Short mmCIF file of N, CA, C and O in Angstrom, two decimals:
data_model
loop_
_atom_site.label_atom_id
_atom_site.label_comp_id
_atom_site.label_asym_id
_atom_site.label_seq_id
_atom_site.Cartn_x
_atom_site.Cartn_y
_atom_site.Cartn_z
N UNK A 23 -9.39 17.65 14.69
CA UNK A 23 -9.08 16.24 14.84
C UNK A 23 -7.57 16.06 14.76
O UNK A 23 -6.91 16.58 13.87
N UNK A 24 -7.01 15.28 15.66
CA UNK A 24 -5.57 15.07 15.73
C UNK A 24 -5.06 14.40 14.46
O UNK A 24 -4.06 14.84 13.88
N UNK A 25 -5.73 13.35 13.97
CA UNK A 25 -5.25 12.65 12.78
C UNK A 25 -5.26 13.58 11.58
O UNK A 25 -4.32 13.59 10.79
N UNK A 26 -6.30 14.39 11.41
CA UNK A 26 -6.35 15.30 10.26
C UNK A 26 -5.18 16.28 10.29
O UNK A 26 -4.55 16.54 9.27
N UNK A 27 -4.85 16.82 11.47
CA UNK A 27 -3.69 17.73 11.58
C UNK A 27 -2.40 17.00 11.20
O UNK A 27 -1.55 17.55 10.53
N UNK A 28 -2.28 15.74 11.63
CA UNK A 28 -1.08 14.97 11.31
C UNK A 28 -1.01 14.69 9.80
O UNK A 28 0.05 14.75 9.21
N UNK A 29 -2.14 14.38 9.19
CA UNK A 29 -2.17 14.14 7.75
C UNK A 29 -1.75 15.39 6.99
O UNK A 29 -0.95 15.33 6.06
N UNK A 30 -2.28 16.54 7.37
CA UNK A 30 -1.92 17.80 6.71
C UNK A 30 -0.43 18.09 6.88
O UNK A 30 0.24 18.50 5.94
N UNK A 31 0.10 17.86 8.08
CA UNK A 31 1.52 18.09 8.35
C UNK A 31 2.41 17.19 7.50
O UNK A 31 3.52 17.55 7.15
N UNK A 32 1.91 16.00 7.15
CA UNK A 32 2.68 15.05 6.33
C UNK A 32 2.45 15.27 4.84
O UNK A 32 2.89 14.49 4.01
N UNK A 33 1.72 16.34 4.47
CA UNK A 33 1.49 16.63 3.06
C UNK A 33 0.28 15.94 2.47
O UNK A 33 0.11 15.90 1.25
N UNK A 34 -0.57 15.35 3.29
CA UNK A 34 -1.77 14.66 2.83
C UNK A 34 -2.96 15.56 3.13
O UNK A 34 -3.24 15.85 4.29
N UNK A 35 -3.65 16.04 2.10
CA UNK A 35 -4.77 16.96 2.31
C UNK A 35 -6.09 16.22 2.17
O UNK A 35 -6.54 15.95 1.06
N UNK A 36 -6.74 15.88 3.29
CA UNK A 36 -7.99 15.13 3.21
C UNK A 36 -9.14 15.90 2.58
O UNK A 36 -10.14 15.33 2.20
N UNK A 37 -8.98 17.20 2.37
CA UNK A 37 -10.04 17.99 1.74
C UNK A 37 -10.09 17.81 0.23
O UNK A 37 -11.05 18.20 -0.40
N UNK A 38 -9.03 17.22 -0.37
CA UNK A 38 -8.98 17.06 -1.82
C UNK A 38 -9.19 15.63 -2.27
O UNK A 38 -8.81 15.25 -3.36
N UNK A 39 -9.81 14.81 -1.46
CA UNK A 39 -10.03 13.41 -1.77
C UNK A 39 -11.19 13.23 -2.73
O UNK A 39 -12.14 14.01 -2.72
N UNK A 40 -11.12 12.18 -3.57
CA UNK A 40 -12.25 11.86 -4.42
C UNK A 40 -13.08 10.72 -3.84
O UNK A 40 -14.29 10.78 -3.85
N UNK A 41 -12.46 9.69 -3.32
CA UNK A 41 -13.18 8.59 -2.69
C UNK A 41 -12.46 8.12 -1.45
O UNK A 41 -12.99 8.15 -0.36
N UNK A 42 -11.23 7.69 -1.61
CA UNK A 42 -10.44 7.22 -0.48
C UNK A 42 -9.61 8.40 0.03
O UNK A 42 -8.76 8.92 -0.66
N UNK A 43 -9.88 8.79 1.24
CA UNK A 43 -9.17 9.90 1.85
C UNK A 43 -7.79 9.46 2.30
O UNK A 43 -6.80 10.10 2.00
N UNK A 44 -7.75 8.36 3.05
CA UNK A 44 -6.48 7.82 3.48
C UNK A 44 -6.69 6.39 3.98
O UNK A 44 -7.81 5.99 4.26
N UNK A 45 -5.61 5.65 4.04
CA UNK A 45 -5.59 4.32 4.63
C UNK A 45 -4.71 4.42 5.86
O UNK A 45 -3.56 4.85 5.77
N UNK A 46 -5.25 4.04 7.01
CA UNK A 46 -4.54 4.17 8.27
C UNK A 46 -4.27 2.76 8.82
O UNK A 46 -5.20 2.06 9.19
N UNK A 47 -3.02 2.36 8.82
CA UNK A 47 -2.63 1.07 9.36
C UNK A 47 -2.10 1.26 10.77
O UNK A 47 -1.18 2.05 10.99
N UNK A 48 -2.68 0.54 11.71
CA UNK A 48 -2.21 0.54 13.10
C UNK A 48 -1.35 -0.70 13.26
O UNK A 48 -1.82 -1.81 13.02
N UNK A 49 -0.08 -0.53 13.64
CA UNK A 49 0.88 -1.64 13.66
C UNK A 49 1.42 -1.93 15.05
O UNK A 49 1.45 -1.05 15.91
N UNK A 50 1.87 -3.15 15.22
CA UNK A 50 2.41 -3.61 16.51
C UNK A 50 3.85 -3.10 16.70
O UNK A 50 4.22 -2.65 17.76
N UNK A 51 4.68 -3.20 15.66
CA UNK A 51 6.09 -2.82 15.72
C UNK A 51 6.35 -1.77 14.64
O UNK A 51 6.55 -2.10 13.47
N UNK A 52 6.34 -0.50 15.03
CA UNK A 52 6.46 0.59 14.06
C UNK A 52 7.78 0.53 13.29
O UNK A 52 7.79 0.74 12.08
N UNK A 53 8.88 0.23 13.96
CA UNK A 53 10.17 0.19 13.25
C UNK A 53 10.21 -0.92 12.21
O UNK A 53 10.72 -0.72 11.11
N UNK A 54 9.68 -2.09 12.52
CA UNK A 54 9.62 -3.18 11.55
C UNK A 54 8.74 -2.79 10.37
O UNK A 54 9.07 -3.07 9.21
N UNK A 55 7.63 -2.13 10.64
CA UNK A 55 6.73 -1.70 9.57
C UNK A 55 7.37 -0.61 8.71
O UNK A 55 7.21 -0.60 7.49
N UNK A 56 8.11 0.30 9.33
CA UNK A 56 8.81 1.32 8.56
C UNK A 56 9.80 0.67 7.59
O UNK A 56 9.86 1.04 6.42
N UNK A 57 10.58 -0.31 8.08
CA UNK A 57 11.53 -1.00 7.20
C UNK A 57 10.81 -1.67 6.04
O UNK A 57 11.22 -1.58 4.88
N UNK A 58 9.70 -2.38 6.36
CA UNK A 58 8.94 -3.10 5.34
C UNK A 58 8.37 -2.14 4.30
O UNK A 58 8.56 -2.34 3.10
N UNK A 59 7.67 -1.09 4.71
CA UNK A 59 7.02 -0.19 3.76
C UNK A 59 8.02 0.68 3.01
O UNK A 59 7.81 0.99 1.83
N UNK A 60 9.14 1.05 3.63
CA UNK A 60 10.20 1.75 2.88
C UNK A 60 10.67 0.87 1.72
O UNK A 60 10.79 1.32 0.59
N UNK A 61 10.92 -0.41 2.02
CA UNK A 61 11.44 -1.33 1.00
C UNK A 61 10.43 -1.54 -0.13
O UNK A 61 10.80 -1.45 -1.31
N UNK A 62 9.16 -1.82 0.19
CA UNK A 62 8.21 -2.12 -0.88
C UNK A 62 7.86 -0.86 -1.68
O UNK A 62 7.71 -0.94 -2.91
N UNK A 63 7.75 0.29 -1.03
CA UNK A 63 7.45 1.51 -1.77
C UNK A 63 8.60 1.91 -2.68
O UNK A 63 8.39 2.34 -3.82
N UNK A 64 9.83 1.75 -2.21
CA UNK A 64 10.98 2.03 -3.06
C UNK A 64 11.04 1.05 -4.24
O UNK A 64 11.34 1.45 -5.36
N UNK A 65 10.72 -0.22 -4.00
CA UNK A 65 10.71 -1.21 -5.08
C UNK A 65 9.67 -0.87 -6.14
O UNK A 65 9.84 -1.19 -7.32
N UNK A 66 8.59 -0.20 -5.74
CA UNK A 66 7.54 0.21 -6.68
C UNK A 66 7.81 1.58 -7.30
O UNK A 66 6.97 2.11 -8.03
N UNK A 67 8.96 2.18 -6.99
CA UNK A 67 9.30 3.49 -7.54
C UNK A 67 8.55 4.63 -6.87
O UNK A 67 8.40 5.70 -7.44
N UNK A 68 8.08 4.41 -5.64
CA UNK A 68 7.30 5.43 -4.92
C UNK A 68 8.03 5.97 -3.70
O UNK A 68 7.42 6.57 -2.81
N UNK A 69 9.33 5.78 -3.64
CA UNK A 69 10.11 6.20 -2.48
C UNK A 69 10.03 7.69 -2.21
O UNK A 69 10.12 8.12 -1.06
N UNK A 70 9.83 8.50 -3.25
CA UNK A 70 9.77 9.95 -3.06
C UNK A 70 8.54 10.39 -2.26
O UNK A 70 8.50 11.50 -1.73
N UNK A 71 7.56 9.51 -2.13
CA UNK A 71 6.35 9.84 -1.37
C UNK A 71 6.52 9.63 0.13
O UNK A 71 5.71 10.11 0.92
N UNK A 72 7.55 8.92 0.54
CA UNK A 72 7.72 8.53 1.94
C UNK A 72 8.06 9.74 2.80
O UNK A 72 8.97 10.51 2.49
N UNK A 73 7.31 9.88 3.88
CA UNK A 73 7.57 10.88 4.91
C UNK A 73 7.57 10.14 6.24
O UNK A 73 6.72 9.30 6.47
N UNK A 74 8.52 10.47 7.10
CA UNK A 74 8.61 9.78 8.39
C UNK A 74 8.77 10.75 9.53
O UNK A 74 9.39 11.80 9.38
N UNK A 75 8.23 10.36 10.65
CA UNK A 75 8.46 11.03 11.91
C UNK A 75 8.73 9.95 12.93
O UNK A 75 8.61 8.76 12.63
N UNK A 76 9.06 10.32 14.15
CA UNK A 76 9.34 9.30 15.15
C UNK A 76 8.14 8.42 15.46
O UNK A 76 8.31 7.27 15.88
N UNK A 77 6.93 8.92 15.19
CA UNK A 77 5.71 8.16 15.54
C UNK A 77 4.90 7.72 14.34
O UNK A 77 3.76 7.28 14.48
N UNK A 78 5.44 7.84 13.10
CA UNK A 78 4.67 7.46 11.93
C UNK A 78 5.54 7.31 10.69
O UNK A 78 6.69 7.73 10.68
N UNK A 79 4.94 6.72 9.66
CA UNK A 79 5.45 6.73 8.29
C UNK A 79 4.24 7.02 7.43
O UNK A 79 3.16 6.45 7.66
N UNK A 80 4.39 7.89 6.45
CA UNK A 80 3.29 8.15 5.52
C UNK A 80 3.84 8.17 4.11
O UNK A 80 5.03 8.39 3.88
N UNK A 81 2.95 7.91 3.15
CA UNK A 81 3.29 7.96 1.73
C UNK A 81 1.99 8.14 0.97
O UNK A 81 1.12 7.27 1.02
N UNK A 82 1.82 9.28 0.33
CA UNK A 82 0.56 9.55 -0.35
C UNK A 82 -0.58 9.47 0.65
O UNK A 82 -0.55 10.13 1.69
N UNK A 83 -1.56 8.64 0.38
CA UNK A 83 -2.72 8.50 1.25
C UNK A 83 -2.53 7.44 2.34
O UNK A 83 -3.46 7.15 3.07
N UNK A 84 -1.36 6.88 2.44
CA UNK A 84 -1.08 5.84 3.43
C UNK A 84 -0.47 6.44 4.69
O UNK A 84 0.52 7.17 4.63
N UNK A 85 -1.07 6.13 5.85
CA UNK A 85 -0.57 6.59 7.15
C UNK A 85 -0.38 5.37 8.04
O UNK A 85 -1.29 4.56 8.18
N UNK A 86 0.81 5.25 8.63
CA UNK A 86 1.13 4.09 9.48
C UNK A 86 1.64 4.60 10.82
O UNK A 86 2.55 5.43 10.86
N UNK A 87 1.04 4.10 11.89
CA UNK A 87 1.54 4.43 13.22
C UNK A 87 1.33 3.24 14.15
O UNK A 87 0.75 2.23 13.77
N UNK A 88 1.83 3.38 15.36
CA UNK A 88 1.76 2.29 16.34
C UNK A 88 0.34 2.15 16.89
O UNK A 88 -0.32 3.14 17.19
N UNK A 89 -0.10 0.92 17.03
CA UNK A 89 -1.42 0.63 17.59
C UNK A 89 -1.39 0.82 19.10
O UNK A 89 -0.40 0.48 19.75
N UNK A 90 -2.48 1.34 19.64
CA UNK A 90 -2.62 1.44 21.10
C UNK A 90 -2.93 0.06 21.68
O UNK A 90 -2.56 -0.24 22.80
N UNK A 91 -3.63 -0.75 20.91
CA UNK A 91 -4.01 -2.10 21.35
C UNK A 91 -3.64 -3.06 20.22
O UNK A 91 -2.51 -3.09 19.77
N UNK A 92 -4.61 -3.80 19.71
CA UNK A 92 -4.36 -4.75 18.62
C UNK A 92 -4.20 -4.00 17.30
O UNK A 92 -4.88 -3.01 17.06
N UNK A 93 -3.30 -4.47 16.43
CA UNK A 93 -3.15 -3.83 15.11
C UNK A 93 -4.38 -4.07 14.25
O UNK A 93 -5.15 -5.01 14.47
N UNK A 94 -4.58 -3.19 13.27
CA UNK A 94 -5.67 -3.37 12.31
C UNK A 94 -5.27 -4.46 11.32
O UNK A 94 -4.10 -4.84 11.23
N UNK A 95 -6.23 -4.98 10.57
CA UNK A 95 -5.94 -5.95 9.51
C UNK A 95 -6.72 -5.56 8.27
O UNK A 95 -7.95 -5.52 8.30
N UNK A 96 -5.99 -5.26 7.21
CA UNK A 96 -6.61 -4.82 5.97
C UNK A 96 -5.94 -5.50 4.78
O UNK A 96 -4.86 -6.07 4.89
N UNK A 97 -6.61 -5.40 3.63
CA UNK A 97 -6.00 -5.75 2.34
C UNK A 97 -5.71 -4.44 1.64
O UNK A 97 -6.60 -3.61 1.49
N UNK A 98 -4.47 -4.24 1.22
CA UNK A 98 -4.05 -3.02 0.56
C UNK A 98 -3.34 -3.40 -0.73
O UNK A 98 -2.40 -4.20 -0.71
N UNK A 99 -3.80 -2.86 -1.86
CA UNK A 99 -3.20 -3.17 -3.16
C UNK A 99 -2.54 -1.91 -3.72
O UNK A 99 -3.20 -0.89 -3.90
N UNK A 100 -1.23 -2.01 -3.97
CA UNK A 100 -0.48 -0.92 -4.59
C UNK A 100 -0.48 -1.10 -6.11
O UNK A 100 -0.37 -2.23 -6.60
N UNK A 101 -0.55 -0.01 -6.85
CA UNK A 101 -0.42 -0.04 -8.30
C UNK A 101 1.05 -0.26 -8.66
O UNK A 101 1.93 0.39 -8.08
N UNK A 102 1.30 -1.13 -9.62
CA UNK A 102 2.65 -1.34 -10.14
C UNK A 102 2.67 -0.93 -11.60
O UNK A 102 1.64 -1.02 -12.29
N UNK A 103 3.81 -0.48 -12.08
CA UNK A 103 3.89 0.01 -13.45
C UNK A 103 4.02 -1.10 -14.49
O UNK A 103 3.75 -0.88 -15.67
N UNK A 104 4.43 -2.30 -14.05
CA UNK A 104 4.56 -3.42 -14.97
C UNK A 104 4.82 -4.70 -14.16
O UNK A 104 4.89 -4.65 -12.93
N UNK A 105 4.99 -5.81 -14.85
CA UNK A 105 5.23 -7.08 -14.17
C UNK A 105 6.55 -7.08 -13.41
O UNK A 105 6.65 -7.67 -12.32
N UNK A 106 7.56 -6.42 -13.95
CA UNK A 106 8.86 -6.36 -13.28
C UNK A 106 8.73 -5.65 -11.94
O UNK A 106 9.32 -6.07 -10.94
N UNK A 107 7.93 -4.59 -11.88
CA UNK A 107 7.71 -3.88 -10.61
C UNK A 107 7.02 -4.78 -9.60
O UNK A 107 7.34 -4.75 -8.40
N UNK A 108 6.08 -5.61 -10.05
CA UNK A 108 5.41 -6.56 -9.16
C UNK A 108 6.44 -7.54 -8.60
O UNK A 108 6.45 -7.84 -7.40
N UNK A 109 7.33 -8.01 -9.45
CA UNK A 109 8.38 -8.94 -9.00
C UNK A 109 9.34 -8.28 -8.02
O UNK A 109 9.73 -8.88 -7.01
N UNK A 110 9.72 -7.01 -8.29
CA UNK A 110 10.60 -6.27 -7.36
C UNK A 110 9.91 -6.09 -6.01
O UNK A 110 10.53 -6.23 -4.96
N UNK A 111 8.62 -5.74 -6.04
CA UNK A 111 7.83 -5.58 -4.82
C UNK A 111 7.90 -6.86 -3.98
O UNK A 111 8.18 -6.82 -2.79
N UNK A 112 7.62 -7.99 -4.61
CA UNK A 112 7.57 -9.27 -3.90
C UNK A 112 8.94 -9.59 -3.28
O UNK A 112 9.02 -9.94 -2.09
N UNK A 113 9.99 -9.43 -4.04
CA UNK A 113 11.35 -9.72 -3.53
C UNK A 113 11.70 -8.77 -2.38
O UNK A 113 12.24 -9.20 -1.36
N UNK A 114 11.40 -7.48 -2.54
CA UNK A 114 11.72 -6.50 -1.50
C UNK A 114 10.92 -6.77 -0.24
O UNK A 114 11.43 -6.65 0.88
N UNK A 115 9.65 -7.13 -0.40
CA UNK A 115 8.79 -7.41 0.75
C UNK A 115 9.33 -8.59 1.55
O UNK A 115 9.39 -8.54 2.78
N UNK A 116 9.71 -9.66 0.86
CA UNK A 116 10.23 -10.84 1.55
C UNK A 116 11.56 -10.52 2.24
O UNK A 116 11.79 -10.94 3.38
N UNK A 117 12.41 -9.74 1.57
CA UNK A 117 13.71 -9.37 2.16
C UNK A 117 13.54 -8.46 3.38
O UNK A 117 14.40 -8.45 4.26
N UNK A 118 12.42 -7.73 3.43
CA UNK A 118 12.18 -6.78 4.53
C UNK A 118 11.31 -7.38 5.63
O UNK A 118 10.79 -6.65 6.46
N UNK A 119 11.14 -8.69 5.63
CA UNK A 119 10.41 -9.34 6.71
C UNK A 119 8.99 -9.74 6.41
O UNK A 119 8.30 -10.26 7.27
N UNK A 120 8.53 -9.51 5.18
CA UNK A 120 7.19 -9.96 4.80
C UNK A 120 7.17 -11.47 4.59
O UNK A 120 8.21 -12.10 4.44
N UNK A 121 5.96 -12.04 4.60
CA UNK A 121 5.79 -13.48 4.35
C UNK A 121 4.98 -13.65 3.07
O UNK A 121 4.01 -12.93 2.84
N UNK A 122 5.36 -14.61 2.27
CA UNK A 122 4.69 -14.86 0.99
C UNK A 122 3.22 -15.22 1.19
O UNK A 122 2.88 -16.02 2.05
N UNK A 123 2.37 -14.60 0.38
CA UNK A 123 0.94 -14.92 0.36
C UNK A 123 0.47 -15.11 -1.07
O UNK A 123 -0.72 -15.04 -1.34
N UNK A 124 1.39 -15.31 -1.99
CA UNK A 124 1.06 -15.52 -3.40
C UNK A 124 2.14 -14.91 -4.26
O UNK A 124 2.26 -13.68 -4.33
N UNK A 125 2.97 -15.73 -4.91
CA UNK A 125 4.08 -15.20 -5.70
C UNK A 125 3.59 -14.44 -6.93
O UNK A 125 2.43 -14.54 -7.32
N UNK A 126 4.48 -13.67 -7.56
CA UNK A 126 4.10 -12.92 -8.76
C UNK A 126 3.55 -13.85 -9.83
O UNK A 126 4.08 -14.94 -10.06
N UNK A 127 2.45 -13.43 -10.44
CA UNK A 127 1.86 -14.21 -11.51
C UNK A 127 0.50 -13.69 -11.92
O UNK A 127 -0.07 -12.81 -11.27
N UNK A 128 0.00 -14.24 -13.03
CA UNK A 128 -1.34 -13.90 -13.52
C UNK A 128 -2.39 -14.41 -12.55
O UNK A 128 -2.24 -15.49 -11.97
N UNK A 129 -3.44 -13.65 -12.38
CA UNK A 129 -4.57 -14.05 -11.57
C UNK A 129 -5.81 -14.10 -12.45
O UNK A 129 -5.88 -13.44 -13.49
N UNK A 130 -6.82 -14.83 -12.03
CA UNK A 130 -8.03 -15.02 -12.84
C UNK A 130 -9.04 -13.89 -12.68
O UNK A 130 -10.13 -13.97 -13.22
N UNK A 131 -8.70 -12.82 -11.98
CA UNK A 131 -9.67 -11.74 -11.73
C UNK A 131 -10.14 -11.10 -13.03
O UNK A 131 -11.31 -10.78 -13.20
N UNK A 132 -9.22 -10.85 -13.96
CA UNK A 132 -9.54 -10.39 -15.32
C UNK A 132 -8.28 -10.61 -16.16
O UNK A 132 -7.18 -10.74 -15.60
N UNK A 133 -8.41 -10.67 -17.49
CA UNK A 133 -7.23 -10.86 -18.32
C UNK A 133 -6.19 -9.77 -18.07
O UNK A 133 -6.53 -8.58 -18.00
N UNK A 134 -4.94 -10.17 -17.89
CA UNK A 134 -3.86 -9.23 -17.67
C UNK A 134 -3.61 -8.87 -16.22
O UNK A 134 -2.69 -8.10 -15.93
N UNK A 135 -4.39 -9.41 -15.28
CA UNK A 135 -4.21 -9.08 -13.85
C UNK A 135 -2.99 -9.84 -13.36
O UNK A 135 -3.02 -11.04 -13.18
N UNK A 136 -1.90 -9.12 -13.13
CA UNK A 136 -0.64 -9.70 -12.69
C UNK A 136 -0.32 -9.13 -11.31
O UNK A 136 -0.23 -7.91 -11.15
N UNK A 137 -0.17 -9.99 -10.33
CA UNK A 137 -0.03 -9.51 -8.95
C UNK A 137 0.83 -10.43 -8.11
O UNK A 137 1.08 -11.58 -8.48
N UNK A 138 1.25 -9.90 -6.97
CA UNK A 138 1.93 -10.67 -5.93
C UNK A 138 1.35 -10.22 -4.60
O UNK A 138 0.95 -9.06 -4.44
N UNK A 139 1.30 -11.14 -3.65
CA UNK A 139 0.72 -10.88 -2.34
C UNK A 139 1.72 -11.27 -1.25
O UNK A 139 2.39 -12.29 -1.36
N UNK A 140 1.78 -10.45 -0.21
CA UNK A 140 2.61 -10.74 0.96
C UNK A 140 1.84 -10.36 2.22
O UNK A 140 0.92 -9.53 2.18
N UNK A 141 2.22 -10.97 3.32
CA UNK A 141 1.74 -10.55 4.64
C UNK A 141 2.80 -9.60 5.18
O UNK A 141 3.99 -9.93 5.17
N UNK A 142 2.40 -8.42 5.62
CA UNK A 142 3.38 -7.51 6.24
C UNK A 142 3.66 -7.97 7.67
O UNK A 142 3.08 -8.97 8.13
N UNK A 143 4.53 -7.28 8.41
CA UNK A 143 4.88 -7.75 9.76
C UNK A 143 3.69 -7.87 10.72
O UNK A 143 3.77 -8.62 11.70
N UNK A 144 2.57 -7.19 10.44
CA UNK A 144 1.41 -7.25 11.32
C UNK A 144 0.26 -8.09 10.75
O UNK A 144 -0.83 -8.10 11.30
N UNK A 145 0.50 -8.77 9.63
CA UNK A 145 -0.54 -9.62 9.07
C UNK A 145 -1.48 -8.94 8.10
O UNK A 145 -2.50 -9.50 7.73
N UNK A 146 -1.14 -7.70 7.65
CA UNK A 146 -1.93 -7.06 6.61
C UNK A 146 -1.62 -7.77 5.29
O UNK A 146 -0.47 -8.10 5.01
N UNK A 147 -2.64 -7.99 4.47
CA UNK A 147 -2.48 -8.62 3.16
C UNK A 147 -2.13 -7.52 2.16
O UNK A 147 -2.99 -6.75 1.76
N UNK A 148 -0.86 -7.46 1.75
CA UNK A 148 -0.37 -6.39 0.90
C UNK A 148 -0.11 -6.95 -0.51
O UNK A 148 0.52 -7.99 -0.66
N UNK A 149 -0.60 -6.24 -1.49
CA UNK A 149 -0.54 -6.69 -2.88
C UNK A 149 0.10 -5.60 -3.73
O UNK A 149 -0.07 -4.42 -3.47
N UNK A 150 0.79 -6.01 -4.78
CA UNK A 150 1.18 -5.11 -5.87
C UNK A 150 0.53 -5.70 -7.11
O UNK A 150 0.61 -6.91 -7.34
N UNK A 151 -0.12 -4.85 -7.90
CA UNK A 151 -0.87 -5.33 -9.07
C UNK A 151 -0.60 -4.45 -10.28
O UNK A 151 -0.49 -3.23 -10.18
N UNK A 152 -0.46 -5.12 -11.42
CA UNK A 152 -0.41 -4.46 -12.72
C UNK A 152 -1.54 -5.07 -13.53
O UNK A 152 -1.69 -6.29 -13.59
N UNK A 153 -2.34 -4.23 -14.14
CA UNK A 153 -3.53 -4.71 -14.84
C UNK A 153 -3.28 -5.05 -16.31
O UNK A 153 -4.24 -5.31 -17.04
N UNK A 154 -2.05 -5.08 -16.73
CA UNK A 154 -1.73 -5.48 -18.10
C UNK A 154 -1.71 -4.30 -19.05
O UNK A 154 -2.25 -3.23 -18.76
N UNK A 155 -1.08 -4.53 -20.20
CA UNK A 155 -0.92 -3.45 -21.17
C UNK A 155 -2.26 -2.92 -21.66
O UNK A 155 -2.40 -1.74 -21.93
N UNK A 156 -3.26 -3.77 -21.78
CA UNK A 156 -4.56 -3.33 -22.27
C UNK A 156 -5.22 -2.36 -21.31
O UNK A 156 -5.99 -1.50 -21.70
N UNK A 157 -4.92 -2.51 -20.02
CA UNK A 157 -5.53 -1.64 -19.01
C UNK A 157 -4.57 -0.56 -18.53
O UNK A 157 -5.00 0.38 -17.89
N UNK A 158 -3.26 -0.71 -18.80
CA UNK A 158 -2.29 0.28 -18.40
C UNK A 158 -2.36 0.59 -16.92
O UNK A 158 -2.44 -0.30 -16.10
N UNK A 159 -2.37 1.85 -16.57
CA UNK A 159 -2.39 2.28 -15.17
C UNK A 159 -3.81 2.43 -14.64
O UNK A 159 -4.01 2.86 -13.52
N UNK A 160 -4.81 2.11 -15.44
CA UNK A 160 -6.20 2.27 -15.00
C UNK A 160 -6.48 1.40 -13.79
O UNK A 160 -6.16 0.23 -13.74
N UNK A 161 -7.07 1.99 -12.79
CA UNK A 161 -7.39 1.24 -11.58
C UNK A 161 -8.69 0.48 -11.74
O UNK A 161 -9.48 0.74 -12.64
N UNK A 162 -8.93 -0.45 -10.84
CA UNK A 162 -10.18 -1.20 -10.83
C UNK A 162 -11.35 -0.23 -10.68
O UNK A 162 -12.37 -0.34 -11.36
N UNK A 163 -11.21 0.78 -9.82
CA UNK A 163 -12.28 1.76 -9.61
C UNK A 163 -12.53 2.56 -10.87
O UNK A 163 -13.69 2.82 -11.24
N UNK A 164 -11.47 2.97 -11.59
CA UNK A 164 -11.65 3.73 -12.82
C UNK A 164 -12.34 2.88 -13.87
O UNK A 164 -13.20 3.37 -14.61
N UNK A 165 -12.00 1.60 -13.94
CA UNK A 165 -12.62 0.70 -14.89
C UNK A 165 -14.12 0.56 -14.62
O UNK A 165 -14.95 0.61 -15.52
N UNK A 166 -14.48 0.40 -13.35
CA UNK A 166 -15.90 0.28 -12.98
C UNK A 166 -16.66 1.56 -13.28
O UNK A 166 -17.79 1.53 -13.77
N UNK A 167 -16.03 2.71 -13.02
CA UNK A 167 -16.66 3.99 -13.29
C UNK A 167 -16.92 4.16 -14.78
O UNK A 167 -17.98 4.61 -15.20
N UNK A 168 -15.96 3.76 -15.63
CA UNK A 168 -16.10 3.87 -17.08
C UNK A 168 -17.19 2.95 -17.61
O UNK A 168 -17.88 3.27 -18.58
N UNK A 169 -17.38 1.80 -16.97
CA UNK A 169 -18.37 0.83 -17.42
C UNK A 169 -19.80 1.31 -17.10
O UNK A 169 -20.75 0.89 -17.75
N UNK A 170 -19.92 2.19 -16.13
CA UNK A 170 -21.24 2.72 -15.77
C UNK A 170 -22.05 1.73 -14.96
O UNK A 170 -21.58 0.66 -14.61
N UNK A 171 -23.31 2.10 -14.66
CA UNK A 171 -24.16 1.23 -13.83
C UNK A 171 -24.58 -0.06 -14.48
O UNK A 171 -24.59 -0.26 -15.62
#
């Protein structure tokens, strides 16, 4: 498969996945998306994960390339290390061409859920979330797994 070879070449090994193998965003303007995702990933302290080629940008399990037709539309939530990182994400996203979809602040999803939302250049709903000191870096999936059936 062409995508699997590209993922391996970018340092993403789909054979070692636990649940989410990768997120593939198909975008209308690759250069605008590269600027946007470089800015937000660097604001979240994840700049070292960024890999780029002329036809893509990748970071961890995230793969971005140009759409052949219409771009995809997804909701993608990045982990943030604290509230300040969420605020940096929001500011960087807006400065890099994103549109506000919810400023940094507490959300009612659970106590301590602090997040910001932006629309990326292609209309993807991009979030940075910190689950509060009580939850630390634990993801929503890890929390559900610990709670059991």
